Structure formats: structure tokens, C-alpha cells
Amino acid sequence: MEKILGYPTSYKIHITQKGNSMKEKTTLALAQISCKRGSKKENIQKMQKYIKKAKKRNAQLIVFPELSLTGYTIRDQIYELAETVPGPSTKALEKIAEKEGIHIIFGMPELSQKTHAVIYNTAVLIGPKGYIGKYRKMYLPTHSVFEEKRYFRQGYTPEVFETEVGKIGIMICYDVFF
């Protein structure tokens, strides 16, 4: 059974569940939080609070906004705030996912491991057993107030991730139009 679960928090998420039974369901929590611009520590603390709430409501997956680790409008701070994946913030959220027994999708500026001059707008997927994978935004808007190509390199490949809750595919914001 495949379900399109909507366009929560700037992502389009597909979950294909294992088996055909209608009894098999995935409980998804959407946390459209207000992120503190430039403060990874505060944003992780806020995410942890919402992860605990989601777990109390039996969620198996919680989804946070695009660039929720740092806030969206960080402009030139991006070079100071970007991290590799996995990296320190990913590791912090891995510990929370393991403790709470939940899958997490969150957004962050990802610093390329090959060249530190390249940064991606990335959605990271973590499960109770650790890091699962990442998706790099493929279509970067450059109209109106958006200037993402100024800061980010585009991703090139969509991914589907096998998890305990089913197969998960991720798209970020503007990607859904293509």
C-alpha cells in the first residue's frame, strides 16, 4: 500500500508500507516549529521537546521544517553553520531518536565532505538505530525573495530509504513542482 501523506513542513513524503494489510499504519507527526535563526543548540532542544510529545502520541516518524537545524533565513551565516552529514548535530539527534525509539526527518545546511566550498540544502533521515540517509534539494528557487542558488549547490539524485516503518522518499519544498 502506498500513501502520499501530503506536503508537511516544506517536504513531500512518500511512505510505502510493508504488506497489504490496512491494519499496518504509520503514525506521522508534523512539527511546524519556529526555528531560532543561527542557533543549532536551541533548535535541537526545541526538536527534542516535540519528539517527546510525538512519541507520547505513538508517532513512529516526526518531520521538522526545511533547514530546521539553523533556520531558513541565515544568509551568509550559512558558511559558519553548515556541517557534514553525519556530523555533530546529526549525532545529537541520533541519540534522541535512539532514546525515544522514533524516526526523525529534519533539514540542515550540509557541508560537502569532498570540498568545504559546497553546501547543500539537505533533509536528514535518522531512525532509532542511527543515521539512515539524506536527500539534497534538487530544485533551488531564485525568484521573488528566494536566492537559494547563491548559497546552495543542487542535489542530483532522489533516494528511497528502507526503514522499519516502510520505504520513505523525501522531496524539499520547491522540488514538488518538478
GROMACS .gro file of C-alpha atoms in nm:
model
  178
    1MET     CA    1   0.000   0.000   0.000
    2GLU     CA    2   0.138   0.342  -0.091
    3LYS     CA    3   0.019   0.668   0.055
    4ILE     CA    4   0.115   1.022  -0.023
    5LEU     CA    5   0.097   1.185   0.315
    6GLY     CA    6   0.092   1.543   0.198
    7TYR     CA    7   0.330   1.834   0.198
    8PRO     CA    8   0.419   1.883   0.565
    9THR     CA    9   0.676   2.135   0.678
   10SER     CA   10   0.819   2.202   0.331
   11TYR     CA   11   0.868   1.835   0.247
   12LYS     CA   12   0.677   1.592   0.033
   13ILE     CA   13   0.695   1.250   0.193
   14HIS     CA   14   0.604   0.915   0.043
   15ILE     CA   15   0.583   0.611   0.271
   16THR     CA   16   0.524   0.272   0.115
   17GLN     CA   17   0.425   0.037   0.392
   18LYS     CA   18   0.524  -0.326   0.412
   19GLY     CA   19   0.248  -0.574   0.337
   20ASN     CA   20  -0.104  -0.507   0.217
   21SER     CA   21  -0.295  -0.510   0.545
   22MET     CA   22  -0.495  -0.198   0.623
   23LYS     CA   23  -0.404  -0.260   0.988
   24GLU     CA   24  -0.046  -0.163   0.916
   25LYS     CA   25  -0.030   0.211   0.970
   26THR     CA   26   0.242   0.465   1.018
   27THR     CA   27   0.174   0.743   1.264
   28LEU     CA   28   0.340   1.059   1.141
   29ALA     CA   29   0.393   1.374   1.349
   30LEU     CA   30   0.448   1.709   1.180
   31ALA     CA   31   0.627   1.975   1.382
   32GLN     CA   32   0.596   2.311   1.206
   33ILE     CA   33   0.820   2.481   1.459
   34SER     CA   34   0.952   2.835   1.462
   35CYS     CA   35   1.329   2.793   1.440
   36LYS     CA   36   1.576   3.022   1.613
   37ARG     CA   37   1.789   3.164   1.334
   38GLY     CA   38   2.152   3.059   1.369
   39SER     CA   39   2.113   2.860   1.693
   40LYS     CA   40   2.161   2.489   1.635
   41LYS     CA   41   2.166   2.414   2.008
   42GLU     CA   42   1.832   2.585   2.077
   43ASN     CA   43   1.672   2.428   1.771
   44ILE     CA   44   1.784   2.079   1.874
   45GLN     CA   45   1.641   2.140   2.222
   46LYS     CA   46   1.311   2.251   2.069
   47MET     CA   47   1.311   1.947   1.838
   48GLN     CA   48   1.372   1.719   2.137
   49LYS     CA   49   1.068   1.865   2.312
   50TYR     CA   50   0.848   1.794   2.010
   51ILE     CA   51   0.998   1.449   1.959
   52LYS     CA   52   0.897   1.357   2.314
   53LYS     CA   53   0.544   1.488   2.251
   54ALA     CA   54   0.521   1.292   1.927
   55LYS     CA   55   0.639   0.972   2.094
   56LYS     CA   56   0.376   1.011   2.368
   57ARG     CA   57   0.118   1.016   2.087
   58ASN     CA   58   0.267   0.694   1.942
   59ALA     CA   59   0.425   0.858   1.637
   60GLN     CA   60   0.681   0.647   1.453
   61LEU     CA   61   0.814   0.937   1.246
   62ILE     CA   62   0.838   1.309   1.315
   63VAL     CA   63   0.911   1.563   1.042
   64PHE     CA   64   1.063   1.906   1.101
   65PRO     CA   65   1.084   2.201   0.856
   66GLU     CA   66   1.331   2.272   0.581
   67LEU     CA   67   1.656   2.398   0.738
   68SER     CA   68   1.508   2.350   1.086
   69LEU     CA   69   1.851   2.300   1.241
   70THR     CA   70   1.959   2.657   1.164
   71GLY     CA   71   1.650   2.844   1.049
   72TYR     CA   72   1.581   2.926   0.685
   73THR     CA   73   1.699   3.286   0.650
   74ILE     CA   74   2.056   3.258   0.773
   75ARG     CA   75   2.212   3.407   0.457
   76ASP     CA   76   2.592   3.444   0.491
   77GLN     CA   77   2.592   3.269   0.832
   78ILE     CA   78   2.545   2.951   0.634
   79TYR     CA   79   2.921   2.908   0.597
   80GLU     CA   80   2.966   2.903   0.975
   81LEU     CA   81   2.661   2.686   1.045
   82ALA     CA   82   2.686   2.416   0.777
   83GLU     CA   83   2.803   2.070   0.891
   84THR     CA   84   2.888   1.743   0.728
   85VAL     CA   85   2.634   1.461   0.742
   86PRO     CA   86   2.677   1.274   0.963
   87GLY     CA   87   2.821   1.540   1.190
   88PRO     CA   88   2.780   1.682   1.542
   89SER     CA   89   2.413   1.782   1.510
   90THR     CA   90   2.320   1.462   1.330
   91LYS     CA   91   2.488   1.265   1.610
   92ALA     CA   92   2.294   1.463   1.875
   93LEU     CA   93   1.964   1.384   1.703
   94GLU     CA   94   2.068   1.018   1.659
   95LYS     CA   95   2.094   0.989   2.039
   96ILE     CA   96   1.747   1.139   2.080
   97ALA     CA   97   1.600   0.908   1.813
   98GLU     CA   98   1.755   0.605   1.983
   99LYS     CA   99   1.632   0.709   2.329
  100GLU     CA  100   1.277   0.781   2.208
  101GLY     CA  101   1.258   0.496   1.955
  102ILE     CA  102   1.141   0.722   1.670
  103HIS     CA  103   1.238   0.820   1.316
  104ILE     CA  104   1.323   1.186   1.253
  105ILE     CA  105   1.344   1.396   0.937
  106PHE     CA  106   1.497   1.741   0.978
  107GLY     CA  107   1.654   1.999   0.749
  108MET     CA  108   2.001   2.146   0.764
  109PRO     CA  109   2.273   2.310   0.556
  110GLU     CA  110   2.510   2.025   0.469
  111LEU     CA  111   2.879   2.093   0.414
  112SER     CA  112   3.024   1.871   0.142
  113GLN     CA  113   3.275   1.618   0.273
  114LYS     CA  114   3.470   1.646  -0.054
  115THR     CA  115   3.504   2.022  -0.074
  116HIS     CA  116   3.411   2.262   0.202
  117ALA     CA  117   3.319   2.528  -0.055
  118VAL     CA  118   2.997   2.337  -0.140
  119ILE     CA  119   2.681   2.346   0.074
  120TYR     CA  120   2.354   2.159   0.015
  121ASN     CA  121   2.000   2.216   0.147
  122THR     CA  122   1.956   1.870   0.296
  123ALA     CA  123   1.686   1.667   0.467
  124VAL     CA  124   1.834   1.407   0.703
  125LEU     CA  125   1.657   1.084   0.800
  126ILE     CA  126   1.751   0.925   1.132
  127GLY     CA  127   1.599   0.619   1.297
  128PRO     CA  128   1.619   0.454   1.637
  129LYS     CA  129   1.925   0.262   1.512
  130GLY     CA  130   2.103   0.573   1.386
  131TYR     CA  131   2.163   0.762   1.062
  132ILE     CA  132   1.967   0.624   0.763
  133GLY     CA  133   2.026   0.870   0.482
  134LYS     CA  134   1.985   1.215   0.336
  135TYR     CA  135   1.819   1.392   0.046
  136ARG     CA  136   1.966   1.704  -0.113
  137LYS     CA  137   1.720   1.957  -0.256
  138MET     CA  138   1.732   1.935  -0.634
  139TYR     CA  139   1.544   2.247  -0.746
  140LEU     CA  140   1.666   2.571  -0.592
  141PRO     CA  141   1.434   2.871  -0.638
  142THR     CA  142   1.579   3.205  -0.746
  143HIS     CA  143   1.265   3.417  -0.777
  144SER     CA  144   1.097   3.669  -0.551
  145VAL     CA  145   1.265   3.659  -0.207
  146PHE     CA  146   1.438   3.327  -0.274
  147GLU     CA  147   1.808   3.323  -0.355
  148GLU     CA  148   1.896   2.963  -0.278
  149LYS     CA  149   2.135   2.919  -0.572
  150ARG     CA  150   2.350   3.188  -0.413
  151TYR     CA  151   2.417   2.964  -0.113
  152PHE     CA  152   2.344   2.604  -0.211
  153ARG     CA  153   2.453   2.352  -0.470
  154GLN     CA  154   2.169   2.142  -0.607
  155GLY     CA  155   2.136   1.772  -0.535
  156TYR     CA  156   2.113   1.528  -0.825
  157THR     CA  157   1.951   1.205  -0.711
  158PRO     CA  158   1.626   1.125  -0.534
  159GLU     CA  159   1.651   0.847  -0.278
  160VAL     CA  160   1.415   0.592  -0.128
  161PHE     CA  161   1.508   0.469   0.219
  162GLU     CA  162   1.413   0.131   0.367
  163THR     CA  163   1.305   0.172   0.730
  164GLU     CA  164   1.112  -0.020   0.995
  165VAL     CA  165   0.806   0.195   0.916
  166GLY     CA  166   0.830   0.135   0.540
  167LYS     CA  167   1.005   0.286   0.240
  168ILE     CA  168   1.044   0.662   0.271
  169GLY     CA  169   1.106   0.909  -0.011
  170ILE     CA  170   1.165   1.279   0.056
  171MET     CA  171   1.142   1.599  -0.150
  172ILE     CA  172   1.203   1.951  -0.021
  173CYS     CA  173   0.965   2.243  -0.086
  174TYR     CA  174   1.015   2.368  -0.445
  175ASP     CA  175   1.110   2.016  -0.563
  176VAL     CA  176   0.742   1.914  -0.562
  177PHE     CA  177   0.676   2.130  -0.869
  178PHE     CA  178   0.908   1.924  -1.092
   0.00000   0.00000   0.00000
